[in-house]
């Protein structure tokens, strides 16, 4: 009987050791798998895999000379967490000044995000009707080249189907002193309206500019001032500029004035230095 009891006790202890020895290990493996899954991007790549993809992209973009592009920065964020940053190239190739966290880039079409966010803010406040003709918000006879009488709504501007063809006017000015107000530039650059509103989707920088001016007309503020007050400041974006000449942020202007701009030719395997003029 004693032997039977000893065997039962030994088996019970062995079971306890097995239970408490294997379950934590299994739990740890499951937790690690969940953590690895959480670090995957929407594409299914891990941060390490994405880094290799970026490295390959930069290497291919550099061309055979290794000197095709200027500078590039990549960042991946999840909420307030920085998952990845990568700095590539130089902001001044002659002086070998590498891109870093203080490098400034032009926003380009990303500024359209500010336009649409501003529009929805005004919509939520009841100050902007997305389906109302924007001419109701603009000065009388603002447009001079419309071909159709149909209303042009903010939704048309957002969907790029207001009917305008894209302009071929230069998008940049070399002299900051020659940059006019948003109203002046839009009236000077007004393209032909070749389609009825709502019929054809055609990407329109002009239409986005009109939307920005509608925001100016409703608020009585310059568009860049509105964006600073209602988007940048609430988000703590202290190192961001939206004014064409960077006059709305001295830090950005100082950084940008030290950086060179580069352009690229399909016939030359190298970057062309355009200097520091950003007017």
mmCIF file of C-alpha atoms in Angstrom:
data_model
loop_
_atom_site.group_PDB
_atom_site.id
_atom_site.type_symbol
_atom_site.label_atom_id
_atom_site.label_comp_id
_atom_site.label_asym_id
_atom_site.label_seq_id
_atom_site.Cartn_x
_atom_site.Cartn_y
_atom_site.Cartn_z
ATOM 1 C CA UNK A 1 0.000 0.000 0.000
ATOM 2 C CA UNK A 2 2.816 2.372 0.875
ATOM 3 C CA UNK A 3 4.456 1.681 -2.506
ATOM 4 C CA UNK A 4 1.209 2.477 -4.269
ATOM 5 C CA UNK A 5 0.888 5.745 -2.359
ATOM 6 C CA UNK A 6 4.521 6.656 -3.157
ATOM 7 C CA UNK A 7 3.936 5.946 -6.847
ATOM 8 C CA UNK A 8 0.769 8.054 -6.833
ATOM 9 C CA UNK A 9 2.577 10.925 -5.103
ATOM 10 C CA UNK A 10 5.484 10.686 -7.531
ATOM 11 C CA UNK A 11 3.099 10.713 -10.469
ATOM 12 C CA UNK A 12 1.248 13.695 -9.018
ATOM 13 C CA UNK A 13 4.509 15.637 -8.541
ATOM 14 C CA UNK A 14 5.632 14.730 -12.031
ATOM 15 C CA UNK A 15 2.336 16.009 -13.325
ATOM 16 C CA UNK A 16 2.813 19.279 -11.464
ATOM 17 C CA UNK A 17 6.314 19.651 -12.857
ATOM 18 C CA UNK A 18 5.064 18.910 -16.341
ATOM 19 C CA UNK A 19 2.207 21.384 -15.942
ATOM 20 C CA UNK A 20 4.233 24.241 -14.548
ATOM 21 C CA UNK A 21 7.266 23.464 -16.663
ATOM 22 C CA UNK A 22 5.602 23.406 -20.089
ATOM 23 C CA UNK A 23 2.692 25.825 -19.852
ATOM 24 C CA UNK A 24 4.798 28.939 -19.190
ATOM 25 C CA UNK A 25 6.991 28.008 -22.166
ATOM 26 C CA UNK A 26 3.946 27.571 -24.391
ATOM 27 C CA UNK A 27 2.497 30.841 -23.129
ATOM 28 C CA UNK A 28 5.783 32.607 -23.828
ATOM 29 C CA UNK A 29 5.866 31.252 -27.386
ATOM 30 C CA UNK A 30 2.271 32.359 -27.957
ATOM 31 C CA UNK A 31 3.016 35.825 -26.566
ATOM 32 C CA UNK A 32 6.058 36.115 -28.830
ATOM 33 C CA UNK A 33 3.993 35.074 -31.842
ATOM 34 C CA UNK A 34 1.346 37.653 -30.967
ATOM 35 C CA UNK A 35 4.004 40.346 -30.587
ATOM 36 C CA UNK A 36 5.548 39.466 -33.956
ATOM 37 C CA UNK A 37 2.085 39.598 -35.542
ATOM 38 C CA UNK A 38 1.399 42.984 -33.924
ATOM 39 C CA UNK A 39 4.597 44.374 -35.433
ATOM 40 C CA UNK A 40 3.482 43.442 -38.937
ATOM 41 C CA UNK A 41 2.389 46.252 -41.218
ATOM 42 C CA UNK A 42 -0.907 46.234 -43.155
ATOM 43 C CA UNK A 43 1.064 44.783 -46.082
ATOM 44 C CA UNK A 44 1.967 41.767 -43.950
ATOM 45 C CA UNK A 45 5.653 42.716 -43.815
ATOM 46 C CA UNK A 46 7.567 42.970 -40.584
ATOM 47 C CA UNK A 47 9.603 46.108 -39.863
ATOM 48 C CA UNK A 48 12.784 44.210 -40.739
ATOM 49 C CA UNK A 49 11.330 43.032 -44.053
ATOM 50 C CA UNK A 50 10.115 46.529 -44.879
ATOM 51 C CA UNK A 51 13.579 47.935 -44.110
ATOM 52 C CA UNK A 52 15.120 45.521 -46.615
ATOM 53 C CA UNK A 53 12.525 46.552 -49.220
ATOM 54 C CA UNK A 54 13.363 50.239 -48.671
ATOM 55 C CA UNK A 55 17.087 49.556 -48.880
ATOM 56 C CA UNK A 56 16.547 47.752 -52.203
ATOM 57 C CA UNK A 57 14.349 50.586 -53.500
ATOM 58 C CA UNK A 58 16.924 53.239 -52.623
ATOM 59 C CA UNK A 59 19.692 51.177 -54.212
ATOM 60 C CA UNK A 60 17.703 50.783 -57.448
ATOM 61 C CA UNK A 61 16.698 54.460 -57.483
ATOM 62 C CA UNK A 62 20.330 55.490 -57.154
ATOM 63 C CA UNK A 63 21.166 54.237 -60.642
ATOM 64 C CA UNK A 64 24.494 52.874 -61.774
ATOM 65 C CA UNK A 65 26.331 55.990 -60.606
ATOM 66 C CA UNK A 66 24.785 55.812 -57.146
ATOM 67 C CA UNK A 67 24.071 59.539 -57.445
ATOM 68 C CA UNK A 68 20.649 59.889 -59.034
ATOM 69 C CA UNK A 69 18.401 60.943 -56.181
ATOM 70 C CA UNK A 70 18.862 63.757 -53.683
ATOM 71 C CA UNK A 71 17.620 62.814 -50.229
ATOM 72 C CA UNK A 72 14.818 60.653 -48.911
ATOM 73 C CA UNK A 73 13.395 59.956 -45.474
ATOM 74 C CA UNK A 74 11.032 57.141 -44.573
ATOM 75 C CA UNK A 75 8.943 56.924 -41.415
ATOM 76 C CA UNK A 76 6.375 54.460 -40.113
ATOM 77 C CA UNK A 77 4.156 55.372 -37.178
ATOM 78 C CA UNK A 78 1.411 53.690 -35.178
ATOM 79 C CA UNK A 79 -0.419 56.236 -33.072
ATOM 80 C CA UNK A 80 2.244 58.073 -31.094
ATOM 81 C CA UNK A 81 4.738 55.228 -31.520
ATOM 82 C CA UNK A 82 7.611 55.547 -34.010
ATOM 83 C CA UNK A 83 8.103 52.113 -35.564
ATOM 84 C CA UNK A 84 10.753 52.985 -38.136
ATOM 85 C CA UNK A 85 12.842 55.854 -39.489
ATOM 86 C CA UNK A 86 15.334 55.720 -42.331
ATOM 87 C CA UNK A 87 17.509 58.553 -43.697
ATOM 88 C CA UNK A 88 19.083 58.305 -47.146
ATOM 89 C CA UNK A 89 21.070 60.584 -49.432
ATOM 90 C CA UNK A 90 22.417 64.098 -48.971
ATOM 91 C CA UNK A 91 20.815 67.529 -48.694
ATOM 92 C CA UNK A 92 24.062 68.952 -50.085
ATOM 93 C CA UNK A 93 25.955 66.482 -52.209
ATOM 94 C CA UNK A 94 29.030 68.670 -52.729
ATOM 95 C CA UNK A 95 29.518 69.087 -48.972
ATOM 96 C CA UNK A 96 28.330 65.545 -48.173
ATOM 97 C CA UNK A 97 25.668 66.772 -45.726
ATOM 98 C CA UNK A 98 23.470 63.769 -45.044
ATOM 99 C CA UNK A 99 19.721 63.835 -44.568
ATOM 100 C CA UNK A 100 18.628 63.680 -40.938
ATOM 101 C CA UNK A 101 15.669 64.383 -38.671
ATOM 102 C CA UNK A 102 15.933 68.129 -39.385
ATOM 103 C CA UNK A 103 15.753 67.794 -43.159
ATOM 104 C CA UNK A 104 12.799 69.680 -44.687
ATOM 105 C CA UNK A 105 10.930 68.514 -47.758
ATOM 106 C CA UNK A 106 8.299 70.231 -49.882
ATOM 107 C CA UNK A 107 4.797 68.933 -49.168
ATOM 108 C CA UNK A 108 3.547 68.916 -52.737
ATOM 109 C CA UNK A 109 0.104 67.361 -53.105
ATOM 110 C CA UNK A 110 0.039 66.206 -49.480
ATOM 111 C CA UNK A 111 -1.109 69.747 -48.664
ATOM 112 C CA UNK A 112 -4.449 68.767 -50.176
ATOM 113 C CA UNK A 113 -5.019 66.798 -46.974
ATOM 114 C CA UNK A 114 -5.049 70.120 -45.095
ATOM 115 C CA UNK A 115 -7.610 71.521 -47.535
ATOM 116 C CA UNK A 116 -10.043 68.650 -47.091
ATOM 117 C CA UNK A 117 -9.593 68.503 -43.305
ATOM 118 C CA UNK A 118 -10.265 72.254 -43.137
ATOM 119 C CA UNK A 119 -13.350 71.844 -45.316
ATOM 120 C CA UNK A 120 -14.766 69.119 -43.081
ATOM 121 C CA UNK A 121 -14.060 71.176 -39.981
ATOM 122 C CA UNK A 122 -16.144 74.005 -41.440
ATOM 123 C CA UNK A 123 -18.782 71.502 -42.524
ATOM 124 C CA UNK A 124 -19.044 70.154 -38.973
ATOM 125 C CA UNK A 125 -19.461 73.731 -37.708
ATOM 126 C CA UNK A 126 -22.286 74.344 -40.172
ATOM 127 C CA UNK A 127 -20.314 76.999 -42.043
ATOM 128 C CA UNK A 128 -19.825 75.051 -45.279
ATOM 129 C CA UNK A 129 -22.392 73.113 -47.294
ATOM 130 C CA UNK A 130 -20.527 70.458 -49.286
ATOM 131 C CA UNK A 131 -23.303 70.333 -51.903
ATOM 132 C CA UNK A 132 -23.733 74.065 -52.367
ATOM 133 C CA UNK A 133 -22.304 75.893 -55.378
ATOM 134 C CA UNK A 134 -18.907 77.233 -54.265
ATOM 135 C CA UNK A 135 -19.628 80.422 -56.218
ATOM 136 C CA UNK A 136 -21.954 81.325 -53.340
ATOM 137 C CA UNK A 137 -18.865 81.629 -51.145
ATOM 138 C CA UNK A 138 -16.570 83.283 -53.696
ATOM 139 C CA UNK A 139 -16.493 86.920 -54.871
ATOM 140 C CA UNK A 140 -18.904 87.764 -57.686
ATOM 141 C CA UNK A 141 -17.669 86.817 -61.163
ATOM 142 C CA UNK A 142 -14.655 85.014 -59.716
ATOM 143 C CA UNK A 143 -14.522 82.552 -62.633
ATOM 144 C CA UNK A 144 -14.108 83.844 -66.182
ATOM 145 C CA UNK A 145 -13.772 80.652 -68.238
ATOM 146 C CA UNK A 146 -16.638 78.390 -67.206
ATOM 147 C CA UNK A 147 -18.335 76.503 -70.021
ATOM 148 C CA UNK A 148 -21.319 75.172 -68.077
ATOM 149 C CA UNK A 149 -23.896 76.683 -65.738
ATOM 150 C CA UNK A 150 -24.122 73.622 -63.463
ATOM 151 C CA UNK A 151 -23.111 74.203 -59.831
ATOM 152 C CA UNK A 152 -19.566 73.390 -58.773
ATOM 153 C CA UNK A 153 -19.732 71.982 -55.242
ATOM 154 C CA UNK A 154 -17.045 71.296 -52.654
ATOM 155 C CA UNK A 155 -17.696 67.602 -53.304
ATOM 156 C CA UNK A 156 -16.842 68.197 -56.970
ATOM 157 C CA UNK A 157 -13.573 69.792 -55.893
ATOM 158 C CA UNK A 158 -12.836 66.924 -53.512
ATOM 159 C CA UNK A 159 -13.602 64.326 -56.191
ATOM 160 C CA UNK A 160 -11.652 66.192 -58.897
ATOM 161 C CA UNK A 161 -14.666 66.244 -61.192
ATOM 162 C CA UNK A 162 -15.418 69.971 -61.446
ATOM 163 C CA UNK A 163 -14.637 69.777 -65.172
ATOM 164 C CA UNK A 164 -11.335 71.668 -65.404
ATOM 165 C CA UNK A 165 -8.418 70.507 -67.455
ATOM 166 C CA UNK A 166 -5.026 70.609 -65.762
ATOM 167 C CA UNK A 167 -2.967 73.731 -66.350
ATOM 168 C CA UNK A 168 0.450 73.838 -67.995
ATOM 169 C CA UNK A 169 1.552 77.013 -66.228
ATOM 170 C CA UNK A 170 4.757 76.758 -64.167
ATOM 171 C CA UNK A 171 4.052 75.551 -60.631
ATOM 172 C CA UNK A 172 7.029 77.377 -59.133
ATOM 173 C CA UNK A 173 8.290 80.944 -59.001
ATOM 174 C CA UNK A 174 11.948 81.778 -58.621
ATOM 175 C CA UNK A 175 11.247 85.089 -56.889
ATOM 176 C CA UNK A 176 9.274 84.892 -53.648
ATOM 177 C CA UNK A 177 8.352 88.557 -53.987
ATOM 178 C CA UNK A 178 6.310 87.713 -57.076
ATOM 179 C CA UNK A 179 4.023 85.271 -55.296
ATOM 180 C CA UNK A 180 0.553 86.781 -55.268
ATOM 181 C CA UNK A 181 -2.399 86.091 -52.996
ATOM 182 C CA UNK A 182 -4.303 82.848 -53.458
ATOM 183 C CA UNK A 183 -7.117 84.766 -55.123
ATOM 184 C CA UNK A 184 -4.731 86.513 -57.562
ATOM 185 C CA UNK A 185 -2.935 83.307 -58.511
ATOM 186 C CA UNK A 186 -6.163 81.363 -59.043
ATOM 187 C CA UNK A 187 -7.666 84.028 -61.267
ATOM 188 C CA UNK A 188 -4.454 84.287 -63.253
ATOM 189 C CA UNK A 189 -4.163 80.515 -63.722
ATOM 190 C CA UNK A 190 -7.839 79.679 -64.326
ATOM 191 C CA UNK A 191 -7.980 76.840 -66.881
ATOM 192 C CA UNK A 192 -10.753 76.015 -69.307
ATOM 193 C CA UNK A 193 -13.715 74.018 -68.039
ATOM 194 C CA UNK A 194 -13.993 71.242 -70.607
ATOM 195 C CA UNK A 195 -16.416 68.837 -68.889
ATOM 196 C CA UNK A 196 -19.683 69.236 -67.042
ATOM 197 C CA UNK A 197 -19.246 69.058 -63.253
ATOM 198 C CA UNK A 198 -19.630 65.516 -61.999
ATOM 199 C CA UNK A 199 -19.092 63.807 -65.366
ATOM 200 C CA UNK A 200 -15.335 63.215 -65.644
ATOM 201 C CA UNK A 201 -12.723 62.679 -62.923
ATOM 202 C CA UNK A 202 -9.503 64.519 -63.805
ATOM 203 C CA UNK A 203 -6.889 65.350 -61.172
ATOM 204 C CA UNK A 204 -6.976 69.088 -60.633
ATOM 205 C CA UNK A 205 -4.489 71.139 -58.646
ATOM 206 C CA UNK A 206 -6.533 74.177 -59.622
ATOM 207 C CA UNK A 207 -9.710 72.743 -58.124
ATOM 208 C CA UNK A 208 -7.912 72.052 -54.852
ATOM 209 C CA UNK A 209 -6.657 75.648 -54.861
ATOM 210 C CA UNK A 210 -10.208 76.899 -55.320
ATOM 211 C CA UNK A 211 -11.256 74.838 -52.311
ATOM 212 C CA UNK A 212 -8.501 76.468 -50.280
ATOM 213 C CA UNK A 213 -9.727 79.903 -51.324
ATOM 214 C CA UNK A 214 -13.308 78.979 -50.377
ATOM 215 C CA UNK A 215 -11.951 78.309 -46.885
ATOM 216 C CA UNK A 216 -10.314 81.748 -46.909
ATOM 217 C CA UNK A 217 -13.596 83.388 -47.935
ATOM 218 C CA UNK A 218 -15.581 81.635 -45.210
ATOM 219 C CA UNK A 219 -13.105 82.209 -42.370
ATOM 220 C CA UNK A 220 -11.689 85.590 -43.372
ATOM 221 C CA UNK A 221 -8.174 84.200 -42.776
ATOM 222 C CA UNK A 222 -5.336 83.281 -45.104
ATOM 223 C CA UNK A 223 -5.488 79.555 -45.744
ATOM 224 C CA UNK A 224 -2.032 78.995 -44.218
ATOM 225 C CA UNK A 225 -3.046 80.906 -41.070
ATOM 226 C CA UNK A 226 -6.204 78.820 -40.705
ATOM 227 C CA UNK A 227 -4.204 75.585 -41.084
ATOM 228 C CA UNK A 228 -1.691 76.652 -38.447
ATOM 229 C CA UNK A 229 -4.410 77.565 -35.949
ATOM 230 C CA UNK A 230 -6.752 74.632 -36.499
ATOM 231 C CA UNK A 231 -4.465 71.761 -37.586
ATOM 232 C CA UNK A 232 -0.769 72.341 -36.844
ATOM 233 C CA UNK A 233 -1.114 73.864 -33.376
ATOM 234 C CA UNK A 234 -3.600 71.285 -32.015
ATOM 235 C CA UNK A 235 -1.299 68.506 -33.289
ATOM 236 C CA UNK A 236 1.874 70.123 -31.961
ATOM 237 C CA UNK A 237 3.405 70.431 -35.457
ATOM 238 C CA UNK A 238 5.983 73.119 -34.679
ATOM 239 C CA UNK A 239 8.315 72.412 -37.598
ATOM 240 C CA UNK A 240 5.831 72.560 -40.462
ATOM 241 C CA UNK A 241 5.190 75.250 -43.055
ATOM 242 C CA UNK A 242 2.420 75.578 -45.625
ATOM 243 C CA UNK A 243 3.048 79.075 -46.993
ATOM 244 C CA UNK A 244 4.591 79.054 -50.482
ATOM 245 C CA UNK A 245 7.595 81.127 -49.351
ATOM 246 C CA UNK A 246 7.880 79.473 -45.897
ATOM 247 C CA UNK A 247 7.289 82.809 -44.174
ATOM 248 C CA UNK A 248 4.859 81.186 -41.740
ATOM 249 C CA UNK A 249 7.593 79.211 -39.957
ATOM 250 C CA UNK A 250 11.077 80.756 -39.444
ATOM 251 C CA UNK A 251 12.600 77.396 -38.420
ATOM 252 C CA UNK A 252 11.468 75.729 -41.619
ATOM 253 C CA UNK A 253 12.655 78.644 -43.743
ATOM 254 C CA UNK A 254 16.107 78.609 -42.107
ATOM 255 C CA UNK A 255 16.452 74.855 -42.605
ATOM 256 C CA UNK A 256 15.133 74.967 -46.157
ATOM 257 C CA UNK A 257 17.465 77.789 -47.160
ATOM 258 C CA UNK A 258 20.462 75.623 -46.267
ATOM 259 C CA UNK A 259 19.371 72.688 -48.373
ATOM 260 C CA UNK A 260 19.946 72.150 -52.067
ATOM 261 C CA UNK A 261 17.275 71.102 -54.525
ATOM 262 C CA UNK A 262 18.059 68.494 -57.168
ATOM 263 C CA UNK A 263 16.375 67.557 -60.403
ATOM 264 C CA UNK A 264 16.870 64.511 -62.567
ATOM 265 C CA UNK A 265 17.245 63.910 -66.277
ATOM 266 C CA UNK A 266 16.212 60.767 -68.101
ATOM 267 C CA UNK A 267 19.381 61.108 -70.179
ATOM 268 C CA UNK A 268 21.877 61.721 -67.363
ATOM 269 C CA UNK A 269 22.675 59.209 -64.654
ATOM 270 C CA UNK A 270 23.164 61.817 -61.966
ATOM 271 C CA UNK A 271 21.338 64.477 -59.965
ATOM 272 C CA UNK A 272 21.454 68.098 -61.175
ATOM 273 C CA UNK A 273 22.087 70.617 -58.412
ATOM 274 C CA UNK A 274 19.641 73.547 -58.545
ATOM 275 C CA UNK A 275 21.195 75.282 -55.542
ATOM 276 C CA UNK A 276 19.411 76.546 -52.447
ATOM 277 C CA UNK A 277 16.935 78.924 -54.145
ATOM 278 C CA UNK A 278 13.480 77.801 -52.993
ATOM 279 C CA UNK A 279 11.439 80.858 -53.996
#
